Coordinates of C-alpha atoms and ligand atoms in Angstrom, one line a residue:
Chain A
X5 CA -22.0 7.3 -2.2
X6 CA -18.8 7.9 -0.4
X7 CA -16.5 10.6 -1.8
X8 CA -14.0 7.9 -2.8
X9 CA -16.8 6.1 -4.7
X10 CA -17.7 9.4 -6.5
X11 CA -14.1 9.7 -7.6
X12 CA -14.2 6.2 -9.1
X13 CA -17.6 6.9 -10.6
X14 CA -16.3 10.1 -12.2
X15 CA -13.2 8.5 -13.5
X16 CA -15.0 5.5 -15.0
X17 CA -17.8 7.6 -16.5
X18 CA -20.6 6.1 -14.4
X19 CA -23.4 7.6 -12.4
X20 CA -23.2 5.2 -9.6
X21 CA -20.8 2.6 -8.3
X22 CA -21.2 0.2 -5.4
X23 CA -18.9 -1.9 -3.2
X24 CA -17.5 -5.0 -4.9
X25 CA -18.2 -3.7 -8.4
X26 CA -15.3 -3.6 -10.8
X27 CA -14.8 -0.4 -12.8
X28 CA -12.4 0.7 -15.4
X29 CA -11.1 4.1 -14.3
X30 CA -8.9 6.8 -15.9
X31 CA -5.7 7.6 -14.1
X32 CA -4.7 11.1 -13.3
X33 CA -1.2 10.3 -12.2
X34 CA 0.9 7.2 -12.4
X35 CA 4.1 7.1 -10.4
X36 CA 7.0 4.6 -10.8
X37 CA 9.6 4.4 -8.1
X38 CA 13.1 3.0 -8.6
X39 CA 12.3 -0.5 -7.4
X40 CA 10.3 -1.1 -10.5
X41 CA 12.3 -1.4 -13.6
X42 CA 9.9 -4.3 -14.3
X43 CA 7.2 -1.7 -15.2
X44 CA 9.3 -0.7 -18.3
X45 CA 10.0 -4.4 -19.2
X46 CA 6.3 -5.3 -18.9
X47 CA 5.3 -2.2 -20.9
X48 CA 7.4 -3.4 -23.9
X49 CA 6.4 -7.0 -23.4
X50 CA 2.8 -6.0 -23.8
X51 CA 3.6 -4.4 -27.1
X52 CA 3.9 -0.8 -25.7
X53 CA 5.5 1.8 -27.8
X54 CA 4.5 5.2 -26.5
X55 CA 3.1 5.9 -23.0
X56 CA -0.5 7.1 -23.1
X57 CA 0.3 10.6 -21.7
X58 CA 3.8 11.5 -20.6
X59 CA 2.4 14.4 -18.5
X60 CA 0.6 12.0 -16.3
X61 CA 3.5 9.8 -15.6
X62 CA 6.2 10.5 -13.0
X63 CA 9.3 8.6 -11.9
X64 CA 10.8 9.1 -8.5
X65 CA 14.2 7.7 -7.5
X66 CA 13.9 7.2 -3.7
X67 CA 14.5 3.6 -2.5
X68 CA 18.0 3.4 -3.8
X69 CA 19.0 7.0 -4.0
X70 CA 21.7 8.0 -4.3
X71 CA 22.5 4.6 -5.7
X72 CA 24.3 2.2 -3.3
X73 CA 25.0 -0.6 -5.8
X74 CA 25.9 -1.0 -9.5
X75 CA 22.6 -2.8 -10.1
X76 CA 20.7 0.1 -8.7
X77 CA 22.7 2.5 -10.8
X78 CA 21.9 0.5 -13.9
X79 CA 18.2 0.6 -13.0
X80 CA 18.3 4.3 -12.6
X81 CA 20.1 4.6 -15.9
X82 CA 17.5 2.6 -17.8
X83 CA 14.7 4.6 -16.2
X84 CA 16.3 7.9 -17.1
X85 CA 16.7 6.6 -20.7
X86 CA 13.0 5.6 -20.7
X87 CA 11.9 9.0 -19.5
X88 CA 14.0 10.7 -22.1
X89 CA 12.7 8.5 -24.9
X90 CA 9.1 8.9 -23.8
X91 CA 9.2 12.6 -23.1
X92 CA 8.4 12.1 -19.4
X93 CA 9.5 15.4 -17.8
X94 CA 8.5 14.6 -14.3
X95 CA 11.5 12.7 -13.4
X96 CA 12.6 13.3 -9.8
X97 CA 16.1 12.2 -9.7
X98 CA 18.4 11.4 -6.8
X99 CA 18.3 15.0 -5.4
X100 CA 14.6 14.9 -4.4
X101 CA 13.4 12.4 -1.9
X102 CA 10.7 9.9 -1.0
X103 CA 7.9 9.8 -3.6
X104 CA 5.1 10.3 -1.1
X105 CA 6.6 13.5 0.1
X106 CA 8.0 14.7 -3.3
X107 CA 4.7 14.3 -5.2
X108 CA 2.6 16.5 -2.9
X109 CA 5.4 19.1 -2.6
X110 CA 5.6 19.3 -6.4
X111 CA 1.9 20.1 -6.6
X112 CA 1.0 16.8 -8.3
X113 CA -1.5 15.7 -5.7
X114 CA -5.0 17.3 -5.3
X115 CA -8.5 16.4 -4.1
X116 CA -10.6 14.2 -6.3
X117 CA -7.8 12.7 -8.3
X118 CA -7.0 9.1 -9.0
X119 CA -3.3 8.4 -8.2
X120 CA -1.6 5.1 -8.6
X121 CA 2.0 4.3 -7.7
X122 CA 4.2 1.2 -7.5
X123 CA 4.3 1.5 -3.7
X124 CA 2.0 0.3 -1.0
X125 CA 2.1 3.6 1.0
X126 CA 0.3 5.4 -1.8
X127 CA -2.6 5.5 0.6
X128 CA -0.8 8.6 2.0
X129 CA -2.5 10.8 -0.6
X130 CA -5.9 10.2 0.9
X131 CA -4.9 12.9 3.3
X132 CA -5.4 15.3 0.4
X133 CA -8.7 13.9 -0.6
X134 CA -7.2 12.0 -3.5
X135 CA -7.9 8.3 -4.3
X136 CA -4.4 7.0 -3.9
X137 CA -3.5 3.3 -4.2
X138 CA -0.5 1.1 -4.7
X139 CA -0.3 -1.3 -7.7
X140 CA 2.2 -3.8 -9.0
X141 CA 4.4 -3.7 -12.0
X142 CA 2.0 -5.3 -14.5
X143 CA -0.8 -3.0 -13.4
X144 CA 1.4 0.1 -13.8
X145 CA 2.6 -1.1 -17.2
X146 CA -1.1 -1.4 -18.2
X147 CA -1.7 2.1 -17.1
X148 CA 1.3 3.3 -19.2
X149 CA -0.3 1.7 -22.2
X150 CA -3.9 2.6 -21.7
X151 CA -4.2 5.4 -19.1
X152 CA -6.7 3.4 -17.2
X153 CA -7.0 0.4 -14.9
X154 CA -9.6 -1.8 -13.4
X155 CA -10.5 -1.3 -9.7
X156 CA -12.8 -3.1 -7.3
X157 CA -14.9 -0.5 -5.5
X158 CA -13.9 -0.8 -1.8
X159 CA -16.1 -0.9 1.2
X160 CA -15.3 2.1 3.5
X161 CA -14.5 2.0 7.2
X162 CA -14.7 5.2 9.2
X163 CA -12.5 5.9 12.1
X164 CA -13.6 8.8 14.3
X165 CA -10.9 10.2 16.5
X166 CA -12.1 12.3 19.4
X167 CA -10.8 13.8 22.6
X168 CA -7.7 15.9 23.0
X169 CA -4.1 14.8 22.7
X170 CA -1.8 15.0 25.6
X171 CA 1.4 17.0 25.1
X172 CA 4.1 15.0 23.4
X173 CA 1.7 12.5 21.8
X174 CA 1.9 12.5 18.0
X175 CA -0.1 11.3 15.0
X176 CA 2.2 8.3 14.9
X177 CA 1.1 7.3 18.4
X178 CA -2.6 7.6 17.3
X179 CA -2.2 5.4 14.2
X180 CA -0.1 2.8 16.1
X181 CA -2.7 2.7 18.8
X182 CA -5.5 2.2 16.3
X183 CA -3.4 -0.5 14.5
X184 CA -2.8 -2.2 17.8
X185 CA -6.5 -2.2 18.6
X186 CA -7.8 -3.2 15.2
X187 CA -5.0 -5.4 13.9
X188 CA -3.3 -5.9 10.7
X189 CA -6.2 -7.2 8.8
X190 CA -8.9 -4.8 9.9
X191 CA -9.2 -3.1 6.5
X192 CA -8.2 -5.6 3.9
X193 CA -9.2 -4.4 0.5
X194 CA -11.2 -1.6 2.0
X195 CA -10.9 2.1 2.3
X196 CA -10.3 3.8 5.6
X197 CA -11.6 7.3 6.3
X198 CA -10.3 9.3 9.3
X199 CA -12.5 11.9 10.7
X200 CA -13.4 13.7 13.9
X201 CA -12.1 16.7 15.9
X202 CA -8.6 15.4 16.5
X203 CA -8.1 14.9 12.7
X204 CA -9.5 18.3 12.0
X205 CA -6.9 19.9 14.2
X206 CA -3.9 18.0 12.7
X207 CA -1.7 19.7 10.2
X208 CA -1.1 18.1 6.8
X209 CA 2.1 16.4 7.7
X210 CA 0.3 14.6 10.6
X211 CA -2.7 13.7 8.5
X212 CA -0.3 12.1 6.0
X213 CA 1.0 9.9 8.8
X214 CA -2.5 8.5 9.5
X215 CA -3.3 7.8 5.8
X216 CA 0.2 6.5 5.2
X217 CA -0.1 3.8 7.8
X218 CA -3.6 2.8 7.0
X219 CA -2.0 0.3 4.5
X220 CA -0.6 -1.5 7.6
X221 CA -4.2 -2.6 8.3
X222 CA -4.5 -3.8 4.7
X223 CA -6.3 -0.7 3.3
X224 CA -6.5 -0.2 -0.4
X225 CA -6.9 3.5 0.0
X226 CA -7.5 6.1 2.7
X227 CA -9.4 9.4 3.0
X228 CA -9.6 12.6 5.0
X229 CA -12.1 15.1 3.8
X230 CA -10.3 18.2 2.5
X231 CA -10.8 21.3 4.5
X232 CA -9.2 24.7 5.0
X233 CA -5.9 23.1 6.2
X234 CA -5.8 21.0 3.0
X235 CA -6.5 24.0 0.8
X236 CA -3.8 26.1 2.4
X237 CA -1.3 23.3 1.6
X238 CA -2.4 22.7 -2.0
X239 CA -3.4 26.1 -3.1
X240 CA 0.3 27.2 -2.9
X241 CA 1.4 24.3 -5.0
X242 CA -1.2 22.8 -7.2
X243 CA -1.8 24.3 -10.6
X244 CA -4.8 22.2 -11.6
X245 CA -8.5 22.3 -11.2
X246 CA -9.8 20.0 -8.5
X247 CA -13.1 18.8 -7.1
X248 CA -13.8 18.1 -3.4
X249 CA -16.4 15.3 -3.4
X250 CA -18.9 15.1 -0.5
X251 CA -19.9 11.8 1.0
X252 CA -23.7 11.5 1.0
X253 CA -25.4 11.9 4.4
X254 CA -27.0 8.4 4.1
X255 CA -23.8 6.6 3.1
X256 CA -23.5 3.4 5.0
X257 CA -20.0 2.7 6.3
X258 CA -18.9 -1.0 6.4
X259 CA -17.8 -0.3 10.0
X260 CA -17.4 2.7 12.2
X261 CA -14.9 2.9 15.0
X262 CA -14.6 5.5 17.7
X263 CA -11.2 6.3 19.3
X264 CA -11.0 8.7 22.2
X265 CA -7.4 9.6 22.4
X266 CA -7.5 11.7 25.5
X267 CA -5.7 9.1 27.6
X268 CA -3.3 8.0 24.9
X269 CA 0.3 7.9 25.8
X270 CA 3.5 7.3 23.8
X271 CA 3.2 3.9 22.2
X272 CA 5.5 1.7 20.1
X273 CA 5.1 -1.3 17.8
X274 CA 7.4 -3.7 19.4
X275 CA 9.2 -6.4 17.3
X276 CA 8.2 -8.0 15.1
X277 CA 4.9 -6.8 13.9
X278 CA 3.3 -3.4 13.4
X279 CA 0.2 -4.3 15.4
X280 CA 2.2 -5.5 18.4
X281 CA 1.6 -2.1 20.1
X282 CA 2.3 -1.4 23.7
X283 CA 2.9 1.8 25.8
X284 CA 6.5 2.8 25.6
X285 CA 6.7 2.8 29.4
X286 CA 5.6 -0.8 29.5
X287 CA 8.3 -2.0 27.0
X288 CA 10.8 -2.7 29.8
X289 CA 14.4 -1.9 29.7
X290 CA 15.2 -1.8 26.0
X291 CA 18.8 -0.9 25.2
X292 CA 19.2 0.5 21.8
X293 CA 22.0 0.8 19.2
X294 CA 20.5 3.1 16.6
X295 CA 17.7 5.6 16.2
X296 CA 16.3 6.4 12.7
X297 CA 14.3 9.5 12.1
X298 CA 13.0 9.7 8.5
X299 CA 10.8 8.0 5.8
X300 CA 7.4 8.8 4.3
X301 CA 5.9 8.2 7.7
X302 CA 8.2 10.2 10.0
X303 CA 10.7 12.3 8.1
X304 CA 8.8 15.7 7.6
X305 CA 9.7 19.1 8.9
X306 CA 7.6 18.8 12.1
X307 CA 9.2 15.4 12.8
X308 CA 12.7 16.8 12.5
X309 CA 11.7 19.9 14.5
X310 CA 10.3 17.8 17.3
X311 CA 13.5 15.8 17.5
X312 CA 15.7 19.0 17.3
X313 CA 13.8 20.6 20.1
X314 CA 14.1 17.6 22.4
X315 CA 17.8 17.2 21.7
X316 CA 18.6 21.0 21.6
X317 CA 21.9 21.7 23.5
X318 CA 22.2 18.0 24.5
X319 CA 24.3 15.1 23.2
X320 CA 22.9 11.7 22.3
X321 CA 23.8 8.8 24.6
X322 CA 27.2 7.3 24.2
X323 CA 27.1 4.2 22.0
X324 CA 24.0 5.2 20.2
X325 CA 23.8 6.3 16.5
X326 CA 21.2 8.8 15.4
X327 CA 20.4 8.9 11.7
X328 CA 18.2 11.6 10.4
X329 CA 17.1 11.5 6.8
X330 CA 14.7 14.3 5.7
X331 CA 11.9 12.9 3.5
X332 CA 12.7 15.4 0.7
X333 CA 15.0 18.2 -0.4
X334 CA 12.3 20.7 0.6
X335 CA 12.1 19.2 4.1
X336 CA 15.9 19.3 4.3
X337 CA 16.3 22.9 3.2
X338 CA 13.6 24.1 5.5
X339 CA 15.0 22.2 8.4
X340 CA 18.4 23.7 7.6
X341 CA 17.0 27.2 7.4
X342 CA 15.3 26.8 10.7
X343 CA 18.5 25.5 12.3
X344 CA 17.2 22.0 13.1
X345 CA 19.8 20.2 11.1
X346 CA 22.6 22.1 12.6
X347 CA 21.3 21.6 16.1
X348 CA 20.8 17.8 15.5
X349 CA 24.3 17.5 14.1
X350 CA 25.6 19.3 17.2
X351 CA 23.8 16.7 19.3
X352 CA 25.6 13.9 17.4
X353 CA 23.2 13.0 14.5
X354 CA 24.4 11.7 11.1
X355 CA 22.4 13.3 8.3
X356 CA 21.9 11.6 4.9
X357 CA 20.5 12.6 1.6
X358 CA 16.7 12.5 1.3
X359 CA 15.3 9.1 0.3
X360 CA 14.2 5.9 1.9
X361 CA 17.6 4.8 3.0
X362 CA 17.6 2.2 5.8
X363 CA 13.8 2.0 6.0
X364 CA 13.8 -1.0 3.7
X365 CA 17.3 -2.1 4.6
X366 CA 18.8 -0.7 1.4
X367 CA 21.6 1.5 2.6
X368 CA 22.6 4.6 4.7
X369 CA 22.3 2.9 8.0
X370 CA 21.3 -0.8 7.9
X371 CA 21.5 -2.6 11.2
X372 CA 23.5 -5.6 12.3
X373 CA 22.5 -8.9 13.9
X374 CA 21.6 -8.5 17.5
X375 CA 21.1 -4.7 17.2
X376 CA 18.0 -2.8 18.2
X377 CA 16.7 0.3 16.4
X378 CA 14.0 2.8 17.3
X379 CA 12.6 4.0 14.0
X380 CA 9.9 6.5 12.9
X381 CA 9.2 4.3 9.9
X382 CA 6.1 2.2 9.4
X383 CA 7.3 -1.4 9.3
X384 CA 9.2 -3.5 11.8
X385 CA 9.1 -7.1 10.6
X386 CA 12.4 -9.1 10.8
X387 CA 15.0 -8.0 8.4
X388 CA 13.2 -4.9 7.3
X389 CA 16.2 -2.6 8.2
X390 CA 19.0 -5.1 7.6
X391 CA 19.8 -8.2 9.6
X392 CA 16.8 -10.6 10.4
X393 CA 18.5 -10.9 13.8
X394 CA 17.9 -7.2 14.5
X395 CA 14.9 -5.7 16.4
X396 CA 12.9 -2.6 15.3
X397 CA 10.7 -0.6 17.6
X398 CA 8.5 1.7 15.5
X399 CA 7.6 4.9 17.4
X400 CA 7.0 8.6 17.0
X401 CA 9.8 11.1 16.3
X402 CA 9.5 12.4 19.9
X403 CA 10.0 8.9 21.3
X404 CA 12.8 8.3 18.8
X405 CA 14.6 11.5 20.0
X406 CA 14.2 10.8 23.7
X407 CA 15.5 7.3 23.0
X408 CA 18.6 8.7 21.3
X409 CA 19.1 11.0 24.2
X410 CA 19.0 8.3 26.9
X411 CA 20.3 5.3 24.9
X412 CA 17.2 3.3 25.7
X413 CA 13.6 3.1 24.5
X414 CA 11.8 6.0 26.3
X415 CA 8.9 8.3 25.5
X416 CA 9.7 11.4 27.5
X417 CA 12.2 13.2 29.7
X418 CA 13.5 11.1 32.5
Chain B
X25 CA -19.0 -22.6 -17.8
X26 CA -16.7 -24.2 -15.3
X27 CA -17.7 -27.3 -13.4
X28 CA -15.9 -28.9 -10.5
X29 CA -16.0 -30.1 -6.9
X30 CA -15.6 -27.9 -4.0
X31 CA -12.5 -28.0 -1.8
X32 CA -13.1 -26.0 1.4
X33 CA -10.7 -23.8 3.3
X34 CA -11.0 -21.5 6.2
X35 CA -10.3 -17.8 6.8
X36 CA -7.0 -16.0 6.3
X37 CA -5.4 -18.5 3.9
X38 CA -2.1 -16.7 3.2
X39 CA 0.1 -16.9 0.2
X40 CA 2.6 -19.1 2.2
X41 CA -0.1 -21.7 2.6
X42 CA -1.1 -21.4 -1.0
X43 CA 2.5 -21.6 -2.1
X44 CA 5.2 -22.0 0.5
X45 CA 8.0 -19.4 0.3
X46 CA 10.7 -22.1 0.1
X47 CA 9.7 -22.9 -3.5
X48 CA 9.8 -19.4 -4.8
X49 CA 12.9 -20.0 -6.8
X50 CA 11.0 -22.5 -9.0
X51 CA 10.0 -21.0 -12.3
X52 CA 8.8 -24.0 -14.2
X53 CA 5.0 -23.7 -14.1
X54 CA 4.4 -27.5 -14.0
X55 CA 6.6 -27.8 -11.0
X56 CA 5.0 -24.8 -9.3
X57 CA 1.7 -26.6 -9.6
X58 CA 3.0 -29.6 -7.6
X59 CA 3.0 -27.4 -4.4
X60 CA -0.5 -25.9 -4.7
X61 CA -2.1 -25.3 -1.3
X62 CA 0.7 -27.3 0.3
X63 CA 0.8 -25.2 3.4
X64 CA -2.9 -25.7 4.1
X65 CA -3.4 -29.2 2.7
X66 CA -0.4 -31.3 1.6
X67 CA -2.8 -33.7 -0.3
X68 CA -4.4 -31.0 -2.3
X69 CA -2.1 -30.9 -5.3
X70 CA -2.5 -34.7 -5.8
X71 CA -6.2 -34.7 -5.4
X72 CA -7.4 -31.6 -7.3
X73 CA -9.0 -32.3 -10.6
X74 CA -9.2 -29.9 -13.5
X75 CA -12.0 -27.4 -12.9
X76 CA -12.3 -28.0 -9.2
X77 CA -13.3 -25.0 -7.1
X78 CA -11.8 -23.6 -3.9
X79 CA -14.3 -22.2 -1.5
X80 CA -12.7 -20.2 1.3
X81 CA -13.5 -17.8 4.1
X82 CA -12.3 -14.2 4.4
X83 CA -9.0 -12.6 3.4
X84 CA -8.0 -15.4 1.0
X85 CA -4.5 -14.8 -0.4
X86 CA -3.2 -12.4 2.3
X87 CA 0.5 -12.1 2.9
X88 CA 3.1 -11.6 0.3
X89 CA 2.4 -10.3 -3.2
X90 CA 3.9 -13.4 -4.9
X91 CA 2.4 -14.2 -8.3
X92 CA 3.3 -17.9 -7.7
X93 CA 0.2 -18.2 -5.5
X94 CA -2.0 -17.6 -8.5
X95 CA 0.2 -19.5 -10.9
X96 CA 0.2 -22.6 -8.7
X97 CA -3.6 -22.7 -8.4
X98 CA -4.1 -22.1 -12.1
X99 CA -1.6 -24.7 -13.2
X100 CA -2.9 -27.2 -10.7
X101 CA -6.2 -27.0 -12.6
X102 CA -8.3 -24.9 -10.1
X103 CA -11.2 -23.6 -12.1
X104 CA -12.2 -20.8 -9.7
X105 CA -11.7 -19.5 -6.2
X106 CA -14.8 -18.4 -4.3
X107 CA -14.2 -16.6 -1.0
X108 CA -15.9 -14.3 1.4
X109 CA -13.2 -11.8 0.7
X110 CA -9.8 -11.6 -1.0
X111 CA -6.6 -9.9 -0.1
X112 CA -6.1 -7.2 -2.5
X113 CA -2.9 -8.1 -4.3
X114 CA -3.9 -11.7 -4.7
X115 CA -7.2 -10.6 -6.2
X116 CA -5.5 -8.3 -8.7
X117 CA -2.9 -11.0 -9.6
X118 CA -5.7 -13.5 -10.1
X119 CA -7.5 -11.3 -12.6
X120 CA -4.3 -10.3 -14.3
X121 CA -3.4 -14.0 -14.8
X122 CA -7.0 -15.0 -15.6
X123 CA -7.8 -17.2 -12.6
X124 CA -11.5 -16.6 -11.8
X125 CA -12.0 -15.1 -8.4
X126 CA -15.5 -14.6 -7.0
X127 CA -16.5 -12.8 -3.9
X128 CA -19.6 -14.0 -2.1
X129 CA -20.3 -12.7 1.4
X130 CA -22.3 -15.6 2.8
X131 CA -21.3 -18.9 1.5
X132 CA -22.0 -22.4 2.9
X133 CA -20.7 -24.8 0.3
X134 CA -20.1 -28.4 1.3
X135 CA -16.8 -30.2 0.8
X136 CA -17.0 -32.0 -2.6
X137 CA -20.2 -30.3 -3.6
X138 CA -20.5 -30.0 -7.4
X139 CA -20.8 -26.5 -8.7
X140 CA -21.1 -24.9 -12.0
X141 CA -19.7 -21.4 -12.3
X142 CA -20.7 -19.1 -15.1
X143 CA -18.4 -16.2 -14.9
X144 CA -19.8 -14.5 -18.0
X145 CA -23.4 -14.5 -16.6
X146 CA -22.3 -14.1 -13.0
X147 CA -24.0 -17.0 -11.3
X148 CA -23.2 -20.3 -9.6
X149 CA -25.4 -23.3 -9.9
X150 CA -25.4 -25.8 -7.0
X151 CA -26.0 -29.5 -7.2
X152 CA -29.6 -29.1 -6.0
X153 CA -30.3 -26.7 -8.9
X154 CA -30.3 -23.5 -6.8
X155 CA -28.6 -20.4 -8.2
X156 CA -26.4 -17.9 -6.5
X157 CA -25.8 -14.7 -8.3
X158 CA -22.8 -12.5 -7.8
X159 CA -21.8 -9.0 -9.0
X160 CA -21.1 -9.4 -12.7
X161 CA -17.6 -8.6 -14.1
X162 CA -17.5 -5.7 -16.5
X163 CA -16.9 -6.5 -20.2
X164 CA -13.3 -5.5 -20.3
X165 CA -12.4 -7.8 -17.4
X166 CA -14.2 -10.7 -19.1
X167 CA -12.1 -9.9 -22.1
X168 CA -9.0 -10.2 -20.0
X169 CA -10.2 -13.6 -18.9
X170 CA -10.9 -14.7 -22.4
X171 CA -7.5 -13.6 -23.6
X172 CA -5.9 -15.6 -20.8
X173 CA -4.6 -12.7 -18.8
X174 CA -3.5 -9.0 -19.1
X175 CA -0.2 -9.7 -20.9
X176 CA -1.7 -11.7 -23.8
X177 CA -4.7 -9.3 -23.8
X178 CA -2.6 -6.1 -24.3
X179 CA -0.1 -7.8 -26.5
X180 CA -2.9 -8.7 -28.9
X181 CA -4.3 -5.2 -28.7
X182 CA -1.0 -3.3 -29.1
X183 CA 1.0 -5.5 -31.3
Ligands
SF4_502 S1 10.3 5.6 3.2 FE1 10.1 3.4 3.6 S2 7.9 3.0 3.6 FE2 8.2 5.0 2.6 S3 8.3 4.5 0.4 FE3 10.4 4.5 1.2 S4 10.8 2.4 1.8 FE4 8.6 2.6 1.5

């Protein structure tokens, strides 16, 4: 069995599971973000009175945080009341950040766990050896009632990443390249495991980028085998026993892909789909209006550091706006301590409170008709960041910073 | 036991083909049913008979997470959807709303072929009498089907 299958087997009390089988598995952590008041409504509609285990439930206010509209404020209010009433203590209010950064930082994510959240990028937590998957409102309400949910055991695809990365090429470039090659439907309803020497050498933040964006190929969940790097991250934070499952040597992957990234250059997903991937230098002369560095894909300390180093002592191009939103309070404070925030502000950046912000076109920097944005986020379909008449180029934080510097899409120093 | 005639569709039938986005503001289930599969076959809703079966290729139900896509098929009378593979959210929505969805890797049904689907015992009987077995659904999922979906299922359990 694959390690992910062993997690499902353990959580459903079975010896063995196989692909396609449906199991009923116990949930270790259920997260609700602030888009999903419907979870609470469905919970009551199903006859719910008390959540099954308040310690295993967490709410994170991130998409509309701090609240930009009265409606959002009312949603937050009702969610706070629900947490209060249900004794849910793990409420991460408007001062925390994006759920996929906040949960690992808070020590809630560990290898071998089964984590569900009302967000498609829950695949991110595979980078910690967890089984993380996004679910809808009805499913999450079911979990609140019962503490378990049915799952179809997914086939597993393995992606081996070999070679050595050129300087200035980031995890975001790797995953965009893979998406461009394999396409948006390469892993529908399947799990994606990343392995190989390149992955072994990535720090946690970069591994999270790979697993985060596996959902853009349709993946249900994602996986990187926990190692020393993983332990170093979680042992500081996690106060919970955990199991690292081993994939059996004779496990048959549904598909295995090899990617040698030695020749990989800076790439971008050009408008309007995330698998429309080209080398940045082949994108032509793309004038830009805004650069956004942030989100659960590209808003971590190393992303902000990369941008700060590129822009250090320089000013961004005239007519370009640079918005930097740290993915969490911890990211923001560390970036402040290290001087990155100050340096970026000196270069002309606007800094906003941790959260999703313009990633989903909610607030804090949505774009107008006819505008072009280079973004470190994971989605670039029409209207994602505001007007449907705007264009989004998804790229690495390094490419984003260079683009802000020169006022056009560019992957390195001119 | 569900009996019906096969309606064939290809790969990657997305939720916009199953239920076009321009009708998303409709909430009356009867009216929703009038647009079933409209994007792939405009005649489907008029032709489909209660119990009929959709047999499709891979990635059925990809695209948006709209529950309308399941509601429209259910209310139009579709008895089951058999496909080589399903997009994940469609699959979950289908189970949650009690529309039988069956995954079979190699399928070669003919248009209009008569099938009998036995969800409880996990087999399909073809007109020529041959039997195709599929991975059985666990007891609790079958219970959800029996109750008519997760909401009535849990309502009955927790009320
Ligand atoms: S940062 Fe963007 S992709 Fe990530 S959870 Fe928020 S809205 Fe979704």
